[in-house]
């Protein structure tokens, strides 16, 4: 199972590695912020205003503590006949202010939920759109389970960060600013103490965050491996059971699951100590301010012969402000897991979004394609280091049936993939109706072809929907006629709901042969000039094959057909039979001509035709 490197480079544990990772992290966060703001500027602005109002109302209640103690409680305790009407009036005003703060807090939290869900909607849409435009080679090189992990785990980590962490950061910044201004107004000496403790907390948070960042990246990669392995085992469960491979699969899963546990433990063991460490530092700062404040209140503290005396109400208010000043740092430290996890998730999401889409430099639109396909001196390799095809020359005429035979790995399927431009050749040229394949728009080229693969894939929907997939504009009558042509009509009508029978799980309620027949009917309904059959009858039994062969012969009439043969008896009537060996054409001719040569084809035909 191939695993993509979504994680990116891992910096060393030294300072240079940290700086590099931090720079990459800031770039990802900035890109995510721009992505969110692109559609939600007004919502984010409203959130900022609401957070500012909430912070101001919180600050007002804190500063009121000073007024409450110095101007109301102390005078009332000293008065012979206390009058509480003025106190009640100011408490009502404070209640109104706090109610406004509660409403604003509720509003910005609701807005952030809308922003986060809307952003996730767009992200998933963008990812899927990009995935649909990626070349086939991308899916050959990347695990399907890992790509699924991007849609689920990575996108969800971003949702958690946007819905909670962004508003928390905004709230923290605004709270720190307004609180700092108030603290300076109340007491400069106590403000210096608060700044010192806040600096220590920030340094601690930054240091621990740097140590855990790479662990979070490893955690996401390990999670993707677990998802990929599970997806692979679910797909191949029958093979696992046939070969009694259950215990080995369990052991292998245990290993990669343990890797996930270890990476998650390493990531969270550091990040989870940030909050308690900062909480204790905050408590220490609280005690220091209380002691220093008491000293100031007693008038026993001076600098350069300047007395710094404060009231009891000021001390109480300042202690509350100090909590408001250091608490945002604690809140941010609480979100560090979410932020680091989301940053790594964002890296993987953006990496998939940035993957190079399938290029199409073609400009020619096929209007009435005939299906004349010619190869001239074609060389091809999936990688520059490993060439697969050598000097391939094939000349066809419209309506001919061209069959490819050869051992496994001879290059039969590779040639088919080059005809519909799933891959690009390195040398030579391929002409379609005399036009270089690279000059034709891929969409136009592929619409002129229909292909039936050895591995059949059916989609969730009715039988009729799956046949119509070959041509979305086909009527019900067209689909039924296509099924009748290839011999699928009889078994379809015997299903519970006939053509309206729902197929689920890739057609799991059908036999392999029945699934293949529906795939062949799908190809028939598109009515293309070029038909490609990649061992299309390999999953059909001999009796069913005889039934479908008549329909296949009718389907192939007047069409250029490329067939990868599973049974050599099915290609006797081919206009050309091309024998491949290790990427080279070693024999070419009709069935009779090749038998007369008594070469490789003769050996295959007279020996064991199933080896083709």
Short mmCIF file of C-alpha atoms in Angstrom, two decimals, residues 82-460:
data_model
loop_
_atom_site.label_atom_id
_atom_site.label_comp_id
_atom_site.label_asym_id
_atom_site.label_seq_id
_atom_site.Cartn_x
_atom_site.Cartn_y
_atom_site.Cartn_z
CA UNK A 82 -27.25 52.96 55.32
CA UNK A 83 -29.20 53.90 52.18
CA UNK A 84 -29.26 51.17 49.56
CA UNK A 85 -31.27 52.82 46.79
CA UNK A 86 -28.22 54.22 44.98
CA UNK A 87 -26.52 50.81 45.17
CA UNK A 88 -29.59 49.10 43.72
CA UNK A 89 -29.72 51.62 40.87
CA UNK A 90 -26.10 51.07 39.85
CA UNK A 91 -26.48 47.28 40.13
CA UNK A 92 -29.43 47.41 37.70
CA UNK A 93 -27.31 49.38 35.24
CA UNK A 94 -24.53 46.83 35.60
CA UNK A 95 -27.03 44.02 34.98
CA UNK A 96 -28.13 45.66 31.72
CA UNK A 97 -24.52 45.98 30.60
CA UNK A 98 -23.82 42.32 31.42
CA UNK A 99 -26.98 41.23 29.58
CA UNK A 100 -25.73 43.02 26.46
CA UNK A 101 -22.46 41.12 26.85
CA UNK A 102 -24.29 37.79 27.10
CA UNK A 103 -26.31 38.54 23.94
CA UNK A 104 -23.16 39.49 22.02
CA UNK A 105 -21.36 36.37 23.25
CA UNK A 106 -24.25 34.18 22.07
CA UNK A 107 -24.36 35.98 18.72
CA UNK A 108 -20.65 35.65 17.89
CA UNK A 109 -20.63 31.97 18.86
CA UNK A 110 -23.57 31.30 16.56
CA UNK A 111 -21.87 33.23 13.77
CA UNK A 112 -18.65 31.23 14.18
CA UNK A 113 -20.61 27.98 13.86
CA UNK A 114 -22.05 29.26 10.58
CA UNK A 115 -18.60 30.38 9.40
CA UNK A 116 -16.96 27.05 10.28
CA UNK A 117 -19.65 24.88 8.66
CA UNK A 118 -19.78 27.09 5.57
CA UNK A 119 -16.00 26.99 5.23
CA UNK A 120 -15.99 23.20 5.58
CA UNK A 121 -18.67 22.98 2.90
CA UNK A 122 -16.50 24.96 0.49
CA UNK A 123 -13.34 23.05 1.41
CA UNK A 124 -14.93 19.65 0.81
CA UNK A 125 -16.36 20.95 -2.47
CA UNK A 126 -12.99 22.31 -3.57
CA UNK A 127 -11.20 19.10 -2.60
CA UNK A 128 -13.70 16.95 -4.47
CA UNK A 129 -13.56 19.19 -7.55
CA UNK A 130 -9.76 18.98 -7.55
CA UNK A 131 -9.85 15.21 -7.01
CA UNK A 132 -12.13 14.78 -10.04
CA UNK A 133 -9.62 16.71 -12.16
CA UNK A 134 -6.52 14.82 -11.05
CA UNK A 135 -4.80 12.46 -13.48
CA UNK A 136 -5.13 8.70 -13.06
CA UNK A 137 -1.45 8.53 -12.13
CA UNK A 138 -2.19 10.46 -8.93
CA UNK A 139 -4.53 7.72 -7.70
CA UNK A 140 -1.93 5.10 -8.59
CA UNK A 141 0.56 6.79 -6.28
CA UNK A 142 -1.69 7.68 -3.32
CA UNK A 143 -3.61 5.48 -0.93
CA UNK A 144 -7.38 5.84 -1.18
CA UNK A 145 -7.66 5.57 2.60
CA UNK A 146 -5.21 8.42 3.05
CA UNK A 147 -7.22 10.61 0.69
CA UNK A 148 -10.39 9.73 2.59
CA UNK A 149 -8.64 10.83 5.78
CA UNK A 150 -8.24 14.30 4.27
CA UNK A 151 -12.02 14.53 3.74
CA UNK A 152 -12.86 13.33 7.24
CA UNK A 153 -10.17 13.77 9.92
CA UNK A 154 -8.27 16.72 8.48
CA UNK A 155 -11.33 18.73 7.46
CA UNK A 156 -12.94 18.06 10.85
CA UNK A 157 -9.84 19.28 12.69
CA UNK A 158 -10.15 22.54 10.74
CA UNK A 159 -13.83 22.79 11.70
CA UNK A 160 -12.99 22.50 15.38
CA UNK A 161 -10.32 25.17 15.12
CA UNK A 162 -12.45 27.64 13.16
CA UNK A 163 -15.54 27.25 15.34
CA UNK A 164 -13.69 27.63 18.67
CA UNK A 165 -10.05 28.62 18.37
CA UNK A 166 -10.42 31.61 16.03
CA UNK A 167 -13.04 33.30 18.21
CA UNK A 168 -10.92 32.45 21.25
CA UNK A 169 -7.89 34.16 19.71
CA UNK A 170 -9.93 37.26 18.78
CA UNK A 171 -11.41 37.35 22.25
CA UNK A 172 -8.00 36.94 23.87
CA UNK A 173 -6.35 39.72 21.85
CA UNK A 174 -9.15 42.21 22.49
CA UNK A 175 -9.35 41.27 26.18
CA UNK A 176 -5.60 41.68 26.64
CA UNK A 177 -5.62 45.11 25.00
CA UNK A 178 -8.52 46.62 26.96
CA UNK A 179 -7.40 44.96 30.19
CA UNK A 180 -3.84 46.20 29.80
CA UNK A 181 -5.02 49.77 29.38
CA UNK A 182 -7.18 49.50 32.51
CA UNK A 183 -4.37 47.93 34.53
CA UNK A 184 -2.02 50.81 33.71
CA UNK A 185 -4.70 53.26 34.80
CA UNK A 186 -5.13 51.45 38.14
CA UNK A 187 -1.51 50.70 39.10
CA UNK A 188 1.73 50.81 37.13
CA UNK A 189 3.81 48.71 39.62
CA UNK A 190 1.24 45.90 39.65
CA UNK A 191 1.04 46.08 35.84
CA UNK A 192 4.77 45.31 35.60
CA UNK A 193 4.26 42.20 37.74
CA UNK A 194 1.41 41.02 35.48
CA UNK A 195 3.47 41.62 32.34
CA UNK A 196 6.37 39.60 33.76
CA UNK A 197 4.16 36.61 34.58
CA UNK A 198 2.41 36.84 31.19
CA UNK A 199 5.78 36.84 29.41
CA UNK A 200 6.83 33.69 31.28
CA UNK A 201 3.55 32.00 30.31
CA UNK A 202 3.95 32.96 26.64
CA UNK A 203 7.53 31.67 26.50
CA UNK A 204 6.42 28.40 28.10
CA UNK A 205 3.52 28.00 25.68
CA UNK A 206 5.73 28.72 22.63
CA UNK A 207 8.47 26.34 23.74
CA UNK A 208 6.09 23.46 24.39
CA UNK A 209 4.17 24.17 21.18
CA UNK A 210 7.33 23.87 19.10
CA UNK A 211 8.17 20.53 20.69
CA UNK A 212 4.74 19.04 19.99
CA UNK A 213 4.23 20.34 16.42
CA UNK A 214 6.11 17.55 14.66
CA UNK A 215 4.40 14.96 16.83
CA UNK A 216 1.02 16.22 15.66
CA UNK A 217 2.14 15.91 12.05
CA UNK A 218 3.20 12.33 12.68
CA UNK A 219 -0.12 11.66 14.39
CA UNK A 220 -2.10 12.77 11.31
CA UNK A 221 0.08 10.66 9.02
CA UNK A 222 -0.35 7.63 11.27
CA UNK A 223 -4.11 8.18 11.35
CA UNK A 224 -4.14 8.26 7.54
CA UNK A 225 -2.22 4.95 7.46
CA UNK A 226 -4.76 3.35 9.78
CA UNK A 227 -7.63 4.56 7.60
CA UNK A 228 -5.87 3.34 4.47
CA UNK A 229 -5.22 -0.09 5.95
CA UNK A 230 -8.84 -0.47 7.11
CA UNK A 231 -10.12 0.56 3.66
CA UNK A 232 -7.76 -1.95 2.03
CA UNK A 233 -8.84 -4.77 4.34
CA UNK A 234 -12.55 -4.03 3.84
CA UNK A 235 -12.12 -4.09 0.06
CA UNK A 236 -10.13 -7.32 0.14
CA UNK A 237 -12.00 -9.10 2.94
CA UNK A 238 -12.90 -12.09 0.77
CA UNK A 239 -9.26 -12.58 -0.18
CA UNK A 240 -8.24 -12.34 3.48
CA UNK A 241 -10.71 -15.08 4.42
CA UNK A 242 -9.92 -17.31 1.44
CA UNK A 243 -6.25 -17.43 2.42
CA UNK A 244 -6.97 -17.51 6.18
CA UNK A 245 -5.02 -14.29 6.61
CA UNK A 246 -7.12 -12.96 9.50
CA UNK A 247 -4.43 -13.32 12.20
CA UNK A 248 -1.74 -11.74 10.02
CA UNK A 249 -4.08 -8.83 9.18
CA UNK A 250 -4.81 -8.36 12.89
CA UNK A 251 -1.09 -8.36 13.70
CA UNK A 252 -0.33 -5.85 10.95
CA UNK A 253 -3.17 -3.59 12.06
CA UNK A 254 -1.92 -3.84 15.64
CA UNK A 255 1.46 -2.50 14.52
CA UNK A 256 0.14 0.53 12.64
CA UNK A 257 -2.47 1.13 15.34
CA UNK A 258 0.31 1.16 17.93
CA UNK A 259 2.21 3.68 15.78
CA UNK A 260 -0.88 5.91 15.89
CA UNK A 261 -1.19 5.51 19.66
CA UNK A 262 2.49 6.34 20.20
CA UNK A 263 2.41 9.41 17.94
CA UNK A 264 -0.84 10.64 19.51
CA UNK A 265 0.60 10.09 22.99
CA UNK A 266 3.77 12.02 22.17
CA UNK A 267 1.74 14.85 20.62
CA UNK A 268 -0.72 15.20 23.49
CA UNK A 269 1.55 14.51 26.45
CA UNK A 270 3.39 17.78 25.74
CA UNK A 271 0.43 19.85 24.62
CA UNK A 272 -1.71 18.75 27.56
CA UNK A 273 0.74 20.04 30.17
CA UNK A 274 0.60 23.58 28.77
CA UNK A 275 -2.68 24.47 30.45
CA UNK A 276 -1.81 23.24 33.99
CA UNK A 277 1.64 24.86 33.81
CA UNK A 278 0.15 28.17 32.73
CA UNK A 279 -2.63 27.81 35.31
CA UNK A 280 -0.08 27.46 38.10
CA UNK A 281 1.96 30.36 36.78
CA UNK A 282 -1.23 32.45 36.71
CA UNK A 283 -1.97 31.51 40.31
CA UNK A 284 1.58 32.42 41.29
CA UNK A 285 1.14 35.82 39.65
CA UNK A 286 -2.16 36.27 41.51
CA UNK A 287 -0.43 35.67 44.85
CA UNK A 288 2.43 38.05 44.00
CA UNK A 289 0.02 40.82 43.04
CA UNK A 290 -2.01 40.27 46.21
CA UNK A 291 1.13 40.55 48.37
CA UNK A 292 2.54 43.56 46.53
CA UNK A 293 -0.90 45.20 46.40
CA UNK A 294 -1.33 44.76 50.16
CA UNK A 295 2.07 46.35 50.69
CA UNK A 296 1.05 49.28 48.52
CA UNK A 297 -2.27 49.63 50.34
CA UNK A 298 -0.40 49.88 53.65
CA UNK A 299 1.78 52.63 52.16
CA UNK A 300 4.99 50.72 52.77
CA UNK A 301 6.31 50.70 49.21
CA UNK A 302 8.22 53.49 47.48
CA UNK A 303 10.54 53.98 44.51
CA UNK A 304 12.83 56.99 44.24
CA UNK A 305 11.03 58.55 47.21
CA UNK A 306 7.69 58.20 45.37
CA UNK A 307 4.88 56.57 47.33
CA UNK A 308 2.55 54.15 45.52
CA UNK A 309 -0.53 53.90 47.66
CA UNK A 310 -3.71 52.25 46.42
CA UNK A 311 -7.14 51.54 47.86
CA UNK A 312 -8.60 48.20 48.86
CA UNK A 313 -11.07 48.40 45.98
CA UNK A 314 -8.19 48.92 43.53
CA UNK A 315 -6.44 45.78 44.78
CA UNK A 316 -9.57 43.67 44.37
CA UNK A 317 -10.25 45.12 40.91
CA UNK A 318 -6.64 44.65 39.83
CA UNK A 319 -6.60 41.03 40.97
CA UNK A 320 -9.64 40.42 38.77
CA UNK A 321 -8.00 42.29 35.89
CA UNK A 322 -4.88 40.19 36.31
CA UNK A 323 -6.98 37.07 35.85
CA UNK A 324 -8.50 38.64 32.72
CA UNK A 325 -4.99 39.48 31.49
CA UNK A 326 -3.43 36.03 32.00
CA UNK A 327 -6.55 34.00 31.35
CA UNK A 328 -6.43 34.51 27.55
CA UNK A 329 -2.96 32.96 27.51
CA UNK A 330 -4.35 29.99 29.42
CA UNK A 331 -7.28 29.79 26.99
CA UNK A 332 -4.92 29.82 24.02
CA UNK A 333 -2.84 27.07 25.65
CA UNK A 334 -6.04 25.04 26.03
CA UNK A 335 -6.56 25.35 22.26
CA UNK A 336 -2.98 24.41 21.37
CA UNK A 337 -3.94 20.79 20.61
CA UNK A 338 -6.71 21.95 18.30
CA UNK A 339 -4.56 24.58 16.60
CA UNK A 340 -1.55 22.31 16.01
CA UNK A 341 -3.75 19.45 14.85
CA UNK A 342 -5.68 21.76 12.54
CA UNK A 343 -2.50 23.27 11.13
CA UNK A 344 -1.22 19.85 10.14
CA UNK A 345 -4.67 19.01 8.77
CA UNK A 346 -4.68 22.24 6.77
CA UNK A 347 -1.27 21.36 5.30
CA UNK A 348 -2.70 18.06 4.04
CA UNK A 349 -5.91 19.65 2.78
CA UNK A 350 -4.07 22.38 0.88
CA UNK A 351 -1.58 19.88 -0.49
CA UNK A 352 -4.42 17.92 -2.06
CA UNK A 353 -6.05 21.15 -3.28
CA UNK A 354 -2.71 22.21 -4.81
CA UNK A 355 -2.10 18.89 -6.57
CA UNK A 356 -1.49 19.44 -10.27
CA UNK A 357 -4.72 18.76 -12.21
CA UNK A 358 -4.76 16.71 -15.36
CA UNK A 359 -3.34 18.83 -18.14
CA UNK A 360 -5.21 19.17 -21.42
CA UNK A 361 -3.55 21.20 -24.12
CA UNK A 362 -5.84 19.80 -26.81
CA UNK A 363 -8.02 22.20 -28.80
CA UNK A 364 -9.60 19.99 -31.46
CA UNK A 365 -13.24 18.99 -30.96
CA UNK A 366 -14.20 15.71 -32.63
CA UNK A 367 -17.41 16.17 -34.61
CA UNK A 368 -17.88 12.87 -36.47
CA UNK A 369 -15.12 10.52 -35.25
CA UNK A 370 -14.49 7.39 -37.30
CA UNK A 371 -12.27 5.54 -34.84
CA UNK A 372 -9.07 5.30 -36.89
CA UNK A 373 -6.27 4.84 -34.30
CA UNK A 374 -2.59 4.53 -35.29
CA UNK A 375 0.57 4.12 -33.16
CA UNK A 376 3.96 5.10 -34.60
CA UNK A 377 7.25 4.33 -32.74
CA UNK A 378 5.61 4.82 -29.33
CA UNK A 379 7.74 4.52 -26.19
CA UNK A 380 6.24 4.82 -22.72
CA UNK A 381 7.22 4.44 -19.08
CA UNK A 382 5.27 5.17 -15.91
CA UNK A 383 8.52 6.63 -14.57
CA UNK A 384 11.57 7.85 -16.48
CA UNK A 385 13.62 5.05 -14.90
CA UNK A 386 11.31 2.21 -15.97
CA UNK A 387 10.26 2.00 -19.61
CA UNK A 388 7.23 -0.22 -20.25
CA UNK A 389 6.58 0.00 -24.01
CA UNK A 390 9.16 -0.02 -26.81
CA UNK A 391 8.66 1.02 -30.47
CA UNK A 392 4.95 0.24 -30.65
CA UNK A 393 3.58 0.42 -34.22
CA UNK A 394 -0.12 -0.29 -34.78
CA UNK A 395 -2.16 0.65 -37.85
CA UNK A 396 -5.93 0.24 -37.78
CA UNK A 397 -8.85 1.02 -40.01
CA UNK A 398 -12.26 2.16 -38.74
CA UNK A 399 -14.45 -0.76 -37.75
CA UNK A 400 -11.61 -3.23 -37.22
CA UNK A 401 -11.28 -5.51 -34.22
CA UNK A 402 -7.80 -5.37 -32.70
CA UNK A 403 -6.88 -7.97 -30.06
CA UNK A 404 -3.94 -7.88 -27.65
CA UNK A 405 -2.52 -11.06 -26.16
CA UNK A 406 0.49 -11.74 -24.02
CA UNK A 407 1.58 -12.63 -20.54
CA UNK A 408 1.02 -10.59 -17.41
CA UNK A 409 2.98 -7.35 -17.57
CA UNK A 410 3.40 -7.52 -21.34
CA UNK A 411 1.88 -4.05 -21.76
CA UNK A 412 -1.64 -4.82 -22.99
CA UNK A 413 -3.53 -2.61 -20.51
CA UNK A 414 -0.87 0.09 -20.81
CA UNK A 415 -1.60 0.47 -24.54
CA UNK A 416 -5.32 0.81 -23.75
CA UNK A 417 -4.54 3.53 -21.20
CA UNK A 418 -2.57 5.45 -23.80
CA UNK A 419 -5.46 5.43 -26.29
CA UNK A 420 -7.73 7.36 -23.92
CA UNK A 421 -4.79 9.47 -22.66
CA UNK A 422 -4.80 8.35 -19.05
CA UNK A 423 -1.04 8.65 -19.49
CA UNK A 424 1.18 10.59 -21.90
CA UNK A 425 3.75 8.96 -24.14
CA UNK A 426 7.43 9.89 -24.01
CA UNK A 427 8.25 9.25 -27.66
CA UNK A 428 6.49 8.68 -30.97
CA UNK A 429 2.93 9.66 -31.80
CA UNK A 430 -0.61 8.37 -31.67
CA UNK A 431 -3.07 9.53 -34.31
CA UNK A 432 -6.86 9.48 -34.05
CA UNK A 433 -8.54 9.96 -37.40
CA UNK A 434 -5.20 11.40 -38.56
CA UNK A 435 -5.12 13.96 -35.72
CA UNK A 436 -2.36 13.77 -33.08
CA UNK A 437 -3.95 12.58 -29.85
CA UNK A 438 -2.43 15.50 -27.92
CA UNK A 439 -4.26 17.99 -30.15
CA UNK A 440 -7.69 16.58 -29.26
CA UNK A 441 -9.55 17.76 -26.17
CA UNK A 442 -9.57 14.92 -23.66
CA UNK A 443 -13.29 15.25 -22.99
CA UNK A 444 -14.07 15.03 -26.69
CA UNK A 445 -11.67 12.09 -27.13
CA UNK A 446 -13.06 10.08 -24.22
CA UNK A 447 -16.67 10.70 -25.21
CA UNK A 448 -15.88 9.00 -28.50
CA UNK A 449 -14.78 5.86 -26.66
CA UNK A 450 -16.42 3.40 -24.34
CA UNK A 451 -14.46 1.07 -22.09
CA UNK A 452 -15.30 -2.02 -20.08
CA UNK A 453 -12.69 -2.78 -17.47
CA UNK A 454 -11.77 -6.11 -15.93
CA UNK A 455 -12.59 -4.68 -12.49
CA UNK A 456 -16.24 -3.62 -12.67
CA UNK A 457 -17.48 -0.68 -10.63
CA UNK A 458 -21.15 0.02 -10.13
CA UNK A 459 -22.53 3.08 -8.37
CA UNK A 460 -25.23 3.36 -5.72
#
